[in-house]
């Protein structure tokens, strides 16, 4: 990518979209198309078509699409699936039609089978049943990978799929019911600290393990891959270390400065027992994650406090 190429971050208001904008800005790309006033309704065929016809981006990062934690995935699976399917179809097709040179699509680690061998390798995709708590969303994400491969095969257009580990960071959706675990626990502990509450609920048994990655590291890797990777095979983006939910809850407790008790609510689902990515291919290309987990949590909490987050129920 040249510094003056037209770069479109589809979904620039999402956790990842905002991080991509930060990272592109740091590198002095001067033609990033991403003001909120300009973004079309990405689920709408005519809107997206007109937008691409007008803007004609050289490069596209497809970071759009509704997402949520294990609670949201159980509550609104249809919305999550439909929203992601529509966006993938419209953006990928318009990118091809209006001459985008390269597109990076973001899948999800929940695209892997529930009982996948760990750490998860790209060869394991579609080799077994998905985790039931996020099957609808994961199916939409897999469809996006397949769509990129089909467009590459039929039209020869360079579309790659990136599979990030569990992302967190500034700009996340901070809510109690629908957020991903780190954002949800930050909200719960921050509120409990302020209200002097003696305990908070942590969902599940605390034993599932997740590989958490700071979102700016994913954005950094995605720009690296835009420049250095071209293949129909998806590529994993992780940092190679996983922690249990109990451990991450304890770390968040320290970062927030909450001194109450963590009560594990086994009536809430655990989801996948372990999600860890084999990112050896990316690491062998010379890319390295930059943000240790603890530092990422501190930055995220500072951002949450400074902006006061968006606290729903
Ligand atoms: P997942 O990686 O797709 O399962 O997504 P999440 O980020 O929602 O959840 C990760 C794990 O954190 C699951 O095992 C949850 O049971 C656990 N967890 C513990 N407390 C919470 C919480 O307050 N919110 C969410 N979303 N997950 C929680």
XYZ file of C-alpha atoms and ligand atoms in Angstrom:
341
model
C 0.000 0.000 0.000
C 1.344 3.424 -0.921
C 0.737 6.231 1.545
C -1.648 7.942 -0.894
C -3.696 4.860 -1.869
C -7.377 4.979 -1.026
C -7.993 2.758 1.977
C -11.469 1.980 3.243
C -12.001 0.580 6.746
C -15.498 -0.913 6.551
C -16.900 -0.749 10.081
C -14.661 2.014 11.385
C -16.827 2.441 14.501
C -16.176 -1.131 15.678
C -13.500 -2.096 18.196
C -11.257 -3.315 15.406
C -12.207 -0.575 12.947
C -11.156 2.132 15.406
C -7.848 0.378 16.035
C -7.233 0.107 12.290
C -7.798 3.847 11.938
C -5.338 4.529 14.783
C -2.703 2.272 13.248
C -3.127 3.628 9.712
C -2.925 7.182 11.012
C 0.299 6.414 12.895
C 1.815 5.222 9.624
C 0.786 8.421 7.773
C -1.603 6.924 5.229
C -3.211 10.050 3.877
C -6.256 8.722 2.003
C -8.112 6.691 4.591
C -11.812 6.929 3.805
C -13.611 6.665 7.091
C -15.595 9.549 8.433
C -18.774 8.341 10.081
C -20.832 10.643 7.893
C -19.635 8.761 4.845
C -20.227 5.161 5.877
C -23.219 3.637 4.078
C -25.620 1.076 5.502
C -23.357 -1.880 4.857
C -26.233 -4.351 4.885
C -27.913 -2.553 1.994
C -27.087 -3.651 -1.550
C -27.830 -0.324 -3.241
C -26.107 1.808 -0.578
C -22.905 -0.208 -0.665
C -22.864 -0.338 -4.440
C -23.307 3.431 -4.738
C -20.641 4.024 -2.112
C -18.033 1.863 -3.828
C -18.909 3.373 -7.196
C -18.257 6.802 -5.709
C -15.227 6.116 -3.511
C -13.470 3.287 -5.398
C -11.119 2.201 -2.634
C -7.830 0.563 -3.609
C -7.676 -1.412 -0.354
C -10.435 -2.564 1.992
C -10.301 -3.803 5.573
C -13.627 -5.527 6.238
C -13.957 -4.996 9.994
C -17.710 -4.419 9.989
C -20.436 -6.636 11.382
C -22.281 -7.066 14.619
C -20.514 -8.979 17.338
C -21.092 -9.772 20.989
C -20.166 -12.041 23.854
C -21.617 -15.375 24.808
C -24.773 -13.658 26.163
C -25.507 -11.792 22.921
C -24.817 -14.907 20.885
C -27.511 -16.755 22.787
C -29.999 -13.890 22.819
C -29.802 -12.613 19.224
C -28.210 -15.319 17.029
C -30.418 -14.494 14.058
C -29.517 -10.791 14.083
C -25.829 -11.555 14.448
C -25.871 -14.057 11.626
C -27.962 -12.011 9.230
C -26.059 -8.781 9.817
C -22.698 -10.421 9.191
C -23.857 -12.367 6.136
C -25.365 -9.292 4.516
C -22.322 -7.113 5.135
C -19.907 -9.725 3.823
C -21.936 -10.222 0.659
C -22.356 -6.523 -0.106
C -18.826 -5.373 0.670
C -16.991 -8.289 -0.950
C -19.076 -8.111 -4.110
C -18.781 -4.330 -4.462
C -15.036 -4.454 -3.820
C -14.661 -6.876 -6.706
C -16.991 -4.946 -8.943
C -15.326 -1.551 -8.440
C -11.712 -2.592 -8.746
C -10.448 -2.910 -5.165
C -6.933 -4.298 -5.404
C -6.959 -6.165 -2.140
C -9.355 -6.888 0.716
C -8.662 -8.178 4.227
C -11.645 -9.943 5.790
C -11.784 -10.644 9.527
C -13.210 -13.991 10.585
C -13.274 -15.185 14.190
C -11.674 -17.905 16.288
C -15.173 -19.274 16.908
C -15.079 -20.422 13.264
C -13.121 -23.441 14.510
C -14.865 -26.659 15.626
C -15.667 -26.938 19.328
C -13.449 -29.976 19.857
C -10.644 -28.699 17.705
C -7.092 -29.782 18.372
C -5.290 -26.991 20.222
C -3.678 -24.675 19.367
C -6.054 -24.387 16.423
C -4.619 -24.700 12.936
C -6.222 -23.450 9.757
C -6.361 -27.052 8.468
C -8.905 -27.813 11.227
C -11.542 -25.404 9.892
C -14.758 -27.227 8.957
C -13.601 -30.571 10.353
C -16.220 -30.837 13.108
C -19.308 -29.358 14.791
C -19.203 -25.743 16.003
C -19.633 -24.577 19.609
C -23.450 -24.417 20.032
C -23.444 -21.086 21.935
C -22.154 -19.225 18.881
C -22.997 -21.452 15.967
C -25.036 -18.881 14.033
C -22.409 -16.146 14.211
C -19.595 -18.609 13.489
C -21.427 -19.927 10.426
C -21.687 -16.396 9.044
C -17.988 -15.856 9.680
C -17.090 -19.102 7.878
C -19.273 -18.029 4.953
C -17.137 -14.884 4.692
C -13.960 -16.959 4.450
C -15.547 -19.088 1.752
C -16.788 -16.039 -0.123
C -13.281 -14.546 -0.224
C -11.950 -17.858 -1.537
C -14.668 -18.059 -4.194
C -14.039 -14.493 -5.396
C -10.309 -15.189 -5.498
C -10.949 -18.332 -7.564
C -13.514 -16.874 -9.964
C -12.279 -13.294 -10.422
C -8.620 -13.527 -9.395
C -9.103 -10.740 -6.866
C -6.759 -10.695 -3.873
C -8.972 -11.300 -0.824
C -7.474 -12.727 2.342
C -9.056 -13.900 5.602
C -7.567 -13.169 8.988
C -8.645 -15.104 12.087
C -7.897 -13.100 15.229
C -7.848 -14.427 18.792
C -10.287 -12.881 21.336
C -9.839 -9.126 20.925
C -10.229 -6.430 23.572
C -9.198 -2.821 23.946
C -10.265 0.829 23.969
C -13.472 1.400 22.028
C -15.016 -1.956 22.943
C -18.728 -2.201 23.773
C -18.880 -2.021 27.550
C -22.073 -3.616 28.852
C -23.015 -6.217 31.398
C -25.113 -8.636 29.345
C -23.960 -8.455 25.731
C -20.257 -7.635 25.849
C -17.280 -9.915 25.559
C -15.828 -11.093 28.826
C -13.098 -8.484 29.407
C -15.350 -5.492 28.748
C -18.162 -7.018 30.814
C -15.926 -7.710 33.806
C -14.416 -4.222 33.646
C -17.903 -2.695 33.839
C -19.041 -5.009 36.615
C -15.960 -4.486 38.773
C -15.792 -0.746 38.159
C -19.408 -0.345 39.216
C -18.995 -2.684 42.182
C -15.931 -0.747 43.356
C -17.799 2.551 43.189
C -20.875 1.127 44.887
C -18.851 -0.694 47.567
C -20.339 -4.059 46.560
C -18.760 -7.053 48.267
C -19.045 -9.495 45.377
C -19.709 -9.757 41.675
C -20.811 -12.582 39.379
C -18.432 -14.074 36.879
C -20.184 -16.335 34.384
C -19.435 -20.034 34.133
C -16.910 -22.146 35.994
C -13.884 -19.908 35.423
C -11.983 -22.798 33.866
C -12.367 -22.113 30.110
C -9.240 -20.704 28.553
C -8.989 -17.931 25.994
C -6.176 -16.324 24.034
C -6.717 -12.589 24.460
C -5.082 -10.116 22.125
C -4.982 -6.332 22.350
C -6.910 -4.945 19.403
C -4.144 -2.635 18.165
C -1.916 -5.677 17.777
C -4.538 -7.255 15.496
C -4.779 -4.017 13.493
C -0.992 -3.901 13.235
C -0.907 -7.535 12.042
C -3.688 -6.872 9.522
C -1.744 -4.014 7.919
C 1.335 -6.250 7.880
C -0.695 -9.004 6.173
C -2.242 -6.593 3.680
C 1.311 -5.873 2.609
C 2.890 -9.306 2.949
C 0.330 -12.110 2.586
C -1.623 -13.314 -0.415
C -3.399 -16.663 -0.252
C -6.844 -18.213 -0.178
C -5.910 -19.939 3.076
C -6.944 -17.946 6.152
C -4.208 -16.948 8.593
C -4.361 -16.872 12.404
C -3.457 -13.760 14.398
C -2.678 -14.453 18.036
C 0.050 -13.914 20.572
C 0.564 -17.522 21.612
C -0.571 -17.358 25.232
C -3.885 -18.314 26.768
C -5.266 -17.717 30.260
C -8.256 -19.078 32.173
C -11.331 -16.934 32.806
C -10.478 -17.126 36.500
C -7.017 -15.714 35.790
C -8.259 -12.921 33.551
C -10.912 -12.007 36.131
C -8.209 -11.801 38.790
C -6.047 -9.573 36.576
C -8.964 -7.261 35.840
C -9.669 -7.092 39.558
C -6.141 -5.832 40.155
C -6.253 -3.355 37.286
C -9.615 -1.947 38.369
C -8.644 -1.978 42.042
C -11.696 -3.936 43.133
C -11.329 -5.793 46.410
C -14.549 -7.796 46.542
C -15.156 -11.456 45.907
C -15.554 -13.165 42.499
C -18.532 -15.562 42.512
C -18.596 -18.045 39.639
C -22.134 -18.541 38.341
C -22.316 -22.042 36.917
C -25.803 -21.436 35.585
C -24.184 -19.315 32.902
C -22.500 -21.059 29.946
C -18.777 -21.680 29.661
C -18.708 -21.832 25.872
C -15.673 -23.459 24.314
C -13.333 -25.082 26.862
C -10.256 -23.651 25.146
C -9.602 -21.339 22.222
C -5.950 -20.868 21.347
C -4.605 -20.177 17.885
C -1.565 -21.581 16.193
C -0.088 -18.357 14.809
C 3.265 -19.844 13.837
C 2.861 -18.923 10.170
C 2.461 -15.227 10.973
C 5.285 -15.255 13.506
C 7.559 -16.982 10.960
C 6.910 -14.067 8.589
C 8.529 -11.771 11.164
C 5.486 -10.215 12.823
C 5.457 -9.894 16.614
C 2.698 -8.845 19.047
C 3.657 -5.708 20.979
C 1.275 -5.451 23.903
C 1.495 -7.665 26.999
C -1.912 -8.632 28.407
C -1.566 -6.634 31.597
C -0.575 -3.446 29.727
C -3.498 -3.919 27.336
C -5.896 -4.257 30.270
C -4.513 -1.111 31.891
C -4.917 0.898 28.685
C -8.423 -0.437 28.202
C -9.481 0.411 31.735
C -7.958 3.898 31.487
C -9.887 4.486 28.267
C -13.084 3.219 29.866
C -12.718 5.538 32.841
C -11.774 8.556 30.707
C -14.656 8.176 28.300
C -16.968 6.780 30.954
C -17.695 3.953 28.501
C -21.167 3.142 27.302
C -22.934 1.492 30.187
C -26.233 -0.102 29.346
C -28.041 -2.316 31.802
P -16.404 -16.460 23.746
O -14.909 -16.432 23.711
O -17.000 -16.501 22.384
O -16.903 -17.564 24.624
O -16.927 -15.084 24.298
P -16.980 -14.266 25.659
O -15.933 -13.232 25.610
O -18.363 -13.783 25.799
O -16.792 -15.281 26.879
C -15.616 -15.917 27.239
C -15.791 -16.696 28.515
O -15.901 -15.770 29.595
C -16.947 -17.685 28.672
O -16.445 -18.862 29.281
C -17.878 -16.976 29.682
O -18.619 -17.880 30.453
C -16.866 -16.231 30.529
N -17.414 -15.067 31.261
C -17.307 -14.843 32.594
N -17.956 -13.737 32.957
C -18.462 -13.205 31.823
C -19.236 -12.034 31.563
O -19.599 -11.257 32.445
N -19.558 -11.787 30.265
C -19.164 -12.629 29.244
N -19.504 -12.330 27.992
N -18.459 -13.766 29.470
C -18.112 -14.051 30.733
